[in-house]
mmCIF file of C-alpha atoms in Angstrom:
data_model
loop_
_atom_site.group_PDB
_atom_site.id
_atom_site.type_symbol
_atom_site.label_atom_id
_atom_site.label_comp_id
_atom_site.label_asym_id
_atom_site.label_seq_id
_atom_site.Cartn_x
_atom_site.Cartn_y
_atom_site.Cartn_z
ATOM 1 C CA UNK Y 1 82.703 157.616 17.559
ATOM 2 C CA UNK Y 2 84.060 160.956 18.773
ATOM 3 C CA UNK Y 3 82.550 162.736 21.729
ATOM 4 C CA UNK Y 4 79.779 164.981 20.428
ATOM 5 C CA UNK Y 5 78.711 168.258 21.999
ATOM 6 C CA UNK Y 6 75.693 169.238 19.884
ATOM 7 C CA UNK Y 7 74.187 165.851 19.026
ATOM 8 C CA UNK Y 8 73.553 162.403 20.494
ATOM 9 C CA UNK Y 9 74.373 159.210 18.588
ATOM 10 C CA UNK Y 10 73.235 155.732 19.574
ATOM 11 C CA UNK Y 11 73.142 152.372 17.813
ATOM 12 C CA UNK Y 12 70.909 149.574 19.108
ATOM 13 C CA UNK Y 13 68.655 146.912 17.651
ATOM 14 C CA UNK Y 14 69.646 147.489 14.032
ATOM 15 C CA UNK Y 15 68.965 151.228 14.088
ATOM 16 C CA UNK Y 16 71.035 154.349 14.611
ATOM 17 C CA UNK Y 17 69.383 157.269 16.387
ATOM 18 C CA UNK Y 18 70.784 160.729 15.694
ATOM 19 C CA UNK Y 19 69.454 163.533 17.901
ATOM 20 C CA UNK Y 20 70.138 167.255 17.639
ATOM 21 C CA UNK Y 21 70.767 168.058 21.288
ATOM 22 C CA UNK Y 22 70.304 171.822 21.603
ATOM 23 C CA UNK Y 23 66.801 172.036 23.091
ATOM 24 C CA UNK Y 24 67.529 175.412 24.689
ATOM 25 C CA UNK Y 25 67.948 176.776 21.132
ATOM 26 C CA UNK Y 26 64.990 174.805 19.728
ATOM 27 C CA UNK Y 27 67.662 172.556 18.190
ATOM 28 C CA UNK Y 28 68.880 175.333 15.892
ATOM 29 C CA UNK Y 29 72.162 174.334 14.322
ATOM 30 C CA UNK Y 30 75.540 176.022 14.177
ATOM 31 C CA UNK Y 31 78.633 174.976 12.218
ATOM 32 C CA UNK Y 32 79.651 172.448 14.859
ATOM 33 C CA UNK Y 33 76.178 170.882 14.798
ATOM 34 C CA UNK Y 34 76.320 170.380 11.029
ATOM 35 C CA UNK Y 35 79.806 168.862 11.264
ATOM 36 C CA UNK Y 36 78.738 166.444 13.979
ATOM 37 C CA UNK Y 37 75.590 165.457 12.079
ATOM 38 C CA UNK Y 38 77.652 164.718 8.974
ATOM 39 C CA UNK Y 39 80.022 162.538 11.015
ATOM 40 C CA UNK Y 40 77.111 160.649 12.559
ATOM 41 C CA UNK Y 41 75.318 159.978 9.251
ATOM 42 C CA UNK Y 42 78.602 158.853 7.679
ATOM 43 C CA UNK Y 43 79.238 156.511 10.607
ATOM 44 C CA UNK Y 44 75.735 155.036 10.310
ATOM 45 C CA UNK Y 45 76.206 154.531 6.579
ATOM 46 C CA UNK Y 46 79.409 152.546 7.170
ATOM 47 C CA UNK Y 47 78.063 150.456 10.061
ATOM 48 C CA UNK Y 48 76.801 147.135 8.689
ATOM 49 C CA UNK Y 49 74.791 146.595 11.884
ATOM 50 C CA UNK Y 50 72.626 149.637 11.069
ATOM 51 C CA UNK Y 51 69.632 149.060 8.819
ATOM 52 C CA UNK Y 52 67.615 152.220 9.457
ATOM 53 C CA UNK Y 53 68.361 155.672 10.885
ATOM 54 C CA UNK Y 54 66.049 157.712 13.125
ATOM 55 C CA UNK Y 55 66.705 161.465 13.046
ATOM 56 C CA UNK Y 56 65.119 163.641 15.719
ATOM 57 C CA UNK Y 57 65.533 166.593 18.059
ATOM 58 C CA UNK Y 58 65.866 166.720 21.829
ATOM 59 C CA UNK Y 59 62.918 167.865 23.906
ATOM 60 C CA UNK Y 60 59.273 168.375 22.995
ATOM 61 C CA UNK Y 61 59.359 171.861 21.495
ATOM 62 C CA UNK Y 62 61.180 171.352 18.207
ATOM 63 C CA UNK Y 63 62.816 168.942 15.799
ATOM 64 C CA UNK Y 64 64.898 171.827 14.409
ATOM 65 C CA UNK Y 65 64.302 175.487 13.548
ATOM 66 C CA UNK Y 66 67.245 175.825 11.158
ATOM 67 C CA UNK Y 67 70.367 177.905 11.515
ATOM 68 C CA UNK Y 68 71.005 179.658 14.816
ATOM 69 C CA UNK Y 69 70.509 183.329 13.880
ATOM 70 C CA UNK Y 70 71.675 184.323 17.353
ATOM 71 C CA UNK Y 71 75.104 183.063 16.339
ATOM 72 C CA UNK Y 72 75.341 183.982 12.627
ATOM 73 C CA UNK Y 73 78.382 183.655 10.364
ATOM 74 C CA UNK Y 74 79.911 187.058 9.649
ATOM 75 C CA UNK Y 75 82.331 186.725 6.722
ATOM 76 C CA UNK Y 76 82.326 185.107 3.298
ATOM 77 C CA UNK Y 77 85.028 182.694 4.449
ATOM 78 C CA UNK Y 78 82.895 181.615 7.423
ATOM 79 C CA UNK Y 79 79.791 181.331 5.268
ATOM 80 C CA UNK Y 80 81.502 179.263 2.588
ATOM 81 C CA UNK Y 81 83.057 177.004 5.231
ATOM 82 C CA UNK Y 82 79.561 176.420 6.617
ATOM 83 C CA UNK Y 83 78.271 175.679 3.120
ATOM 84 C CA UNK Y 84 80.974 173.054 2.633
ATOM 85 C CA UNK Y 85 79.678 171.424 5.809
ATOM 86 C CA UNK Y 86 76.095 171.645 4.511
ATOM 87 C CA UNK Y 87 77.260 169.927 1.318
ATOM 88 C CA UNK Y 88 78.886 167.177 3.346
ATOM 89 C CA UNK Y 89 75.747 166.643 5.431
ATOM 90 C CA UNK Y 90 73.425 166.681 2.414
ATOM 91 C CA UNK Y 91 75.526 164.027 0.689
ATOM 92 C CA UNK Y 92 75.781 161.994 3.910
ATOM 93 C CA UNK Y 93 71.965 161.884 4.001
ATOM 94 C CA UNK Y 94 71.169 161.357 0.318
ATOM 95 C CA UNK Y 95 74.030 158.935 -0.423
ATOM 96 C CA UNK Y 96 73.588 157.040 2.811
ATOM 97 C CA UNK Y 97 72.060 153.908 1.288
ATOM 98 C CA UNK Y 98 69.806 153.396 4.316
ATOM 99 C CA UNK Y 99 66.292 154.702 4.992
ATOM 100 C CA UNK Y 100 66.227 157.745 7.257
ATOM 101 C CA UNK Y 101 63.090 158.339 9.340
ATOM 102 C CA UNK Y 102 62.573 161.849 10.705
ATOM 103 C CA UNK Y 103 60.715 161.963 14.040
ATOM 104 C CA UNK Y 104 59.136 165.362 14.707
ATOM 105 C CA UNK Y 105 57.711 166.991 17.775
ATOM 106 C CA UNK Y 106 57.059 170.706 17.650
ATOM 107 C CA UNK Y 107 58.719 173.044 15.183
ATOM 108 C CA UNK Y 108 60.273 171.828 11.937
ATOM 109 C CA UNK Y 109 61.022 175.201 10.393
ATOM 110 C CA UNK Y 110 63.553 176.766 8.016
ATOM 111 C CA UNK Y 111 66.689 174.655 7.723
ATOM 112 C CA UNK Y 112 64.942 172.108 9.916
ATOM 113 C CA UNK Y 113 62.357 171.581 7.194
ATOM 114 C CA UNK Y 114 65.145 171.382 4.620
ATOM 115 C CA UNK Y 115 66.586 168.515 6.675
ATOM 116 C CA UNK Y 116 63.107 167.015 6.663
ATOM 117 C CA UNK Y 117 62.797 167.047 2.857
ATOM 118 C CA UNK Y 118 66.351 165.715 2.464
ATOM 119 C CA UNK Y 119 65.429 162.555 4.400
ATOM 120 C CA UNK Y 120 63.289 159.604 3.301
ATOM 121 C CA UNK Y 121 60.291 159.356 5.638
ATOM 122 C CA UNK Y 122 58.724 161.624 8.257
ATOM 123 C CA UNK Y 123 56.507 160.712 11.184
ATOM 124 C CA UNK Y 124 55.246 163.588 13.282
ATOM 125 C CA UNK Y 125 53.315 164.081 16.449
ATOM 126 C CA UNK Y 126 50.236 166.285 16.362
ATOM 127 C CA UNK Y 127 52.366 169.102 17.774
ATOM 128 C CA UNK Y 128 54.401 169.264 14.551
ATOM 129 C CA UNK Y 129 54.643 172.664 12.831
ATOM 130 C CA UNK Y 130 56.257 172.926 9.414
ATOM 131 C CA UNK Y 131 57.397 175.740 7.147
ATOM 132 C CA UNK Y 132 60.208 177.834 5.711
ATOM 133 C CA UNK Y 133 61.497 181.156 7.038
ATOM 134 C CA UNK Y 134 63.972 182.460 4.427
ATOM 135 C CA UNK Y 135 62.169 185.580 3.121
ATOM 136 C CA UNK Y 136 61.295 186.507 6.710
ATOM 137 C CA UNK Y 137 64.993 187.168 7.323
ATOM 138 C CA UNK Y 138 66.023 188.416 3.886
ATOM 139 C CA UNK Y 139 67.150 185.090 2.440
ATOM 140 C CA UNK Y 140 65.827 181.915 0.809
ATOM 141 C CA UNK Y 141 66.122 178.168 1.563
ATOM 142 C CA UNK Y 142 68.625 177.307 -1.167
ATOM 143 C CA UNK Y 143 70.190 174.311 0.617
ATOM 144 C CA UNK Y 144 67.854 171.808 -1.074
ATOM 145 C CA UNK Y 145 64.678 173.545 0.124
ATOM 146 C CA UNK Y 146 63.785 175.430 -3.065
ATOM 147 C CA UNK Y 147 65.100 172.491 -5.083
ATOM 148 C CA UNK Y 148 63.271 169.611 -3.371
ATOM 149 C CA UNK Y 149 60.028 171.149 -2.152
ATOM 150 C CA UNK Y 150 58.421 171.226 -5.653
ATOM 151 C CA UNK Y 151 59.200 167.512 -6.039
ATOM 152 C CA UNK Y 152 57.742 166.840 -2.581
ATOM 153 C CA UNK Y 153 54.555 168.916 -2.450
ATOM 154 C CA UNK Y 154 54.110 170.179 -6.027
ATOM 155 C CA UNK Y 155 55.092 173.430 -7.709
ATOM 156 C CA UNK Y 156 52.198 175.642 -6.584
ATOM 157 C CA UNK Y 157 52.277 174.528 -2.960
ATOM 158 C CA UNK Y 158 56.058 174.913 -2.835
ATOM 159 C CA UNK Y 159 55.728 178.511 -4.000
ATOM 160 C CA UNK Y 160 53.126 179.174 -1.330
ATOM 161 C CA UNK Y 161 55.385 177.712 1.360
ATOM 162 C CA UNK Y 162 58.411 179.683 0.178
ATOM 163 C CA UNK Y 163 56.781 183.033 -0.582
ATOM 164 C CA UNK Y 164 54.349 183.358 2.346
ATOM 165 C CA UNK Y 165 56.493 181.576 4.982
ATOM 166 C CA UNK Y 166 53.390 180.296 6.748
ATOM 167 C CA UNK Y 167 53.530 177.587 9.371
ATOM 168 C CA UNK Y 168 51.475 174.455 8.742
ATOM 169 C CA UNK Y 169 50.005 171.998 11.211
ATOM 170 C CA UNK Y 170 50.939 168.338 11.192
ATOM 171 C CA UNK Y 171 47.654 167.468 9.457
ATOM 172 C CA UNK Y 172 48.193 170.137 6.805
ATOM 173 C CA UNK Y 173 51.696 168.806 6.239
ATOM 174 C CA UNK Y 174 50.252 165.314 5.802
ATOM 175 C CA UNK Y 175 47.691 166.518 3.259
ATOM 176 C CA UNK Y 176 50.384 168.174 1.121
ATOM 177 C CA UNK Y 177 52.731 165.171 1.268
ATOM 178 C CA UNK Y 178 55.379 166.803 3.439
ATOM 179 C CA UNK Y 179 55.099 164.007 6.045
ATOM 180 C CA UNK Y 180 54.045 160.348 5.937
ATOM 181 C CA UNK Y 181 52.120 159.900 9.178
ATOM 182 C CA UNK Y 182 50.617 161.944 12.019
ATOM 183 C CA UNK Y 183 49.988 160.422 15.450
ATOM 184 C CA UNK Y 184 49.338 161.778 18.953
ATOM 185 C CA UNK Y 185 52.602 162.906 20.499
ATOM 186 C CA UNK Y 186 52.338 160.186 23.136
ATOM 187 C CA UNK Y 187 52.250 157.516 20.411
ATOM 188 C CA UNK Y 188 55.104 158.926 18.333
ATOM 189 C CA UNK Y 189 57.939 156.781 19.662
ATOM 190 C CA UNK Y 190 55.932 153.566 19.287
ATOM 191 C CA UNK Y 191 54.900 154.487 15.734
ATOM 192 C CA UNK Y 192 58.490 155.199 14.712
ATOM 193 C CA UNK Y 193 59.567 151.897 16.284
ATOM 194 C CA UNK Y 194 56.905 150.060 14.266
ATOM 195 C CA UNK Y 195 58.054 151.617 10.987
ATOM 196 C CA UNK Y 196 61.694 150.853 11.798
ATOM 197 C CA UNK Y 197 60.874 147.241 12.634
ATOM 198 C CA UNK Y 198 59.109 146.834 9.308
ATOM 199 C CA UNK Y 199 62.058 148.355 7.438
ATOM 200 C CA UNK Y 200 64.451 146.037 9.278
ATOM 201 C CA UNK Y 201 62.450 143.073 7.946
ATOM 202 C CA UNK Y 202 63.394 144.108 4.400
ATOM 203 C CA UNK Y 203 66.531 143.396 2.371
ATOM 204 C CA UNK Y 204 69.327 145.910 3.084
ATOM 205 C CA UNK Y 205 70.538 145.760 -0.507
ATOM 206 C CA UNK Y 206 67.017 146.085 -1.855
ATOM 207 C CA UNK Y 207 66.489 149.210 0.242
ATOM 208 C CA UNK Y 208 69.821 150.648 -0.887
ATOM 209 C CA UNK Y 209 68.994 150.116 -4.551
ATOM 210 C CA UNK Y 210 65.552 151.648 -4.096
ATOM 211 C CA UNK Y 211 66.978 154.756 -2.414
ATOM 212 C CA UNK Y 212 69.582 155.232 -5.139
ATOM 213 C CA UNK Y 213 66.945 154.918 -7.849
ATOM 214 C CA UNK Y 214 64.472 157.202 -6.085
ATOM 215 C CA UNK Y 215 67.152 159.892 -5.721
ATOM 216 C CA UNK Y 216 68.307 159.680 -9.343
ATOM 217 C CA UNK Y 217 66.068 162.418 -10.722
ATOM 218 C CA UNK Y 218 66.518 164.950 -7.904
ATOM 219 C CA UNK Y 219 70.271 164.257 -7.803
ATOM 220 C CA UNK Y 220 70.312 166.375 -10.970
ATOM 221 C CA UNK Y 221 69.491 169.382 -8.761
ATOM 222 C CA UNK Y 222 72.918 169.311 -7.096
ATOM 223 C CA UNK Y 223 74.214 172.046 -9.399
ATOM 224 C CA UNK Y 224 71.300 174.300 -8.460
ATOM 225 C CA UNK Y 225 72.144 173.783 -4.798
ATOM 226 C CA UNK Y 226 75.752 174.877 -5.414
ATOM 227 C CA UNK Y 227 74.642 178.005 -7.249
ATOM 228 C CA UNK Y 228 72.141 178.726 -4.506
ATOM 229 C CA UNK Y 229 74.653 178.360 -1.681
ATOM 230 C CA UNK Y 230 77.050 180.774 -3.385
ATOM 231 C CA UNK Y 231 74.264 183.316 -3.839
ATOM 232 C CA UNK Y 232 73.241 182.904 -0.206
ATOM 233 C CA UNK Y 233 76.836 183.525 0.911
ATOM 234 C CA UNK Y 234 77.093 186.751 -1.081
ATOM 235 C CA UNK Y 235 73.644 187.943 -0.006
ATOM 236 C CA UNK Y 236 74.172 187.029 3.641
ATOM 237 C CA UNK Y 237 77.448 188.931 3.978
ATOM 238 C CA UNK Y 238 76.931 191.873 1.630
ATOM 239 C CA UNK Y 239 73.144 192.168 1.366
ATOM 240 C CA UNK Y 240 71.295 194.842 3.311
ATOM 241 C CA UNK Y 241 68.111 192.788 3.577
ATOM 242 C CA UNK Y 242 69.636 189.889 5.550
ATOM 243 C CA UNK Y 243 71.149 192.495 7.884
ATOM 244 C CA UNK Y 244 67.636 193.857 8.529
ATOM 245 C CA UNK Y 245 66.185 190.362 8.903
ATOM 246 C CA UNK Y 246 68.754 189.186 11.437
ATOM 247 C CA UNK Y 247 68.679 192.480 13.347
ATOM 248 C CA UNK Y 248 64.891 192.339 13.612
ATOM 249 C CA UNK Y 249 65.062 188.807 14.988
ATOM 250 C CA UNK Y 250 67.745 189.665 17.512
ATOM 251 C CA UNK Y 251 65.890 192.830 18.555
ATOM 252 C CA UNK Y 252 62.575 190.921 18.754
ATOM 253 C CA UNK Y 253 60.729 193.248 16.380
ATOM 254 C CA UNK Y 254 59.033 192.805 12.980
ATOM 255 C CA UNK Y 255 61.345 193.377 10.025
ATOM 256 C CA UNK Y 256 60.564 196.527 8.033
ATOM 257 C CA UNK Y 257 60.857 195.635 4.348
ATOM 258 C CA UNK Y 258 59.216 198.873 3.206
ATOM 259 C CA UNK Y 259 62.598 200.627 3.088
ATOM 260 C CA UNK Y 260 63.528 198.303 0.217
ATOM 261 C CA UNK Y 261 60.313 199.143 -1.697
ATOM 262 C CA UNK Y 262 60.494 202.904 -1.619
ATOM 263 C CA UNK Y 263 58.412 203.039 1.538
ATOM 264 C CA UNK Y 264 55.564 201.052 -0.024
ATOM 265 C CA UNK Y 265 53.749 198.160 1.630
ATOM 266 C CA UNK Y 266 51.929 197.377 4.890
ATOM 267 C CA UNK Y 267 53.176 198.268 8.333
ATOM 268 C CA UNK Y 268 55.609 195.714 9.807
ATOM 269 C CA UNK Y 269 53.816 192.904 11.558
#
């Protein structure tokens, strides 16, 4: 494996562990992070010694909070290059052939939650916080988020998550089917180990066939993802609302969306 800067990759005891290693940025990802994640998932897929993959984030504050808006892409060429990397990572996860267990402490927000829904199983500590952020910054989660959330939590709940951009506790995420198990943070590692051990007692080919079959219906959404990514690229670079959303985040102030509604709406907050 190459030397990674943004992630950690380890194989031991039949499992690969992939860790986003940017705790100072709440494990927000940049282009390099996505490229390294794709390489790691591809390596795990091709390693016959690996029977299950654990995907997590460094530190206790976050699994991942999505794209690093403090280091945004600026041009269409940069944005499309990043989307090609997102495509590669999405396919490396969905076409992997091996169960992927997401281990969450803290925030799992925005693109981090899209990574969550792309994977197979999720075990979270009680500190877990889940949600999407797109409309908060003038965008939408069109890298599998809008496409997979209805299949995961149901149409009405998905619309609530996407429109209101609320954050949900670990227990609320469990009730809506966004995660599989909630445990105290101190028990999280042991619980993930127990699930991995049980998976490793199952047939590798049986698991591969099950994953392929389970993905068959939502694989049809790939075209919608491509359309969505192109729209996001155009909106991100040329849209005035993403400019306001990113500026408000960088300036640590509420975004003022009233200017796009003829001055109508509540005060920013």
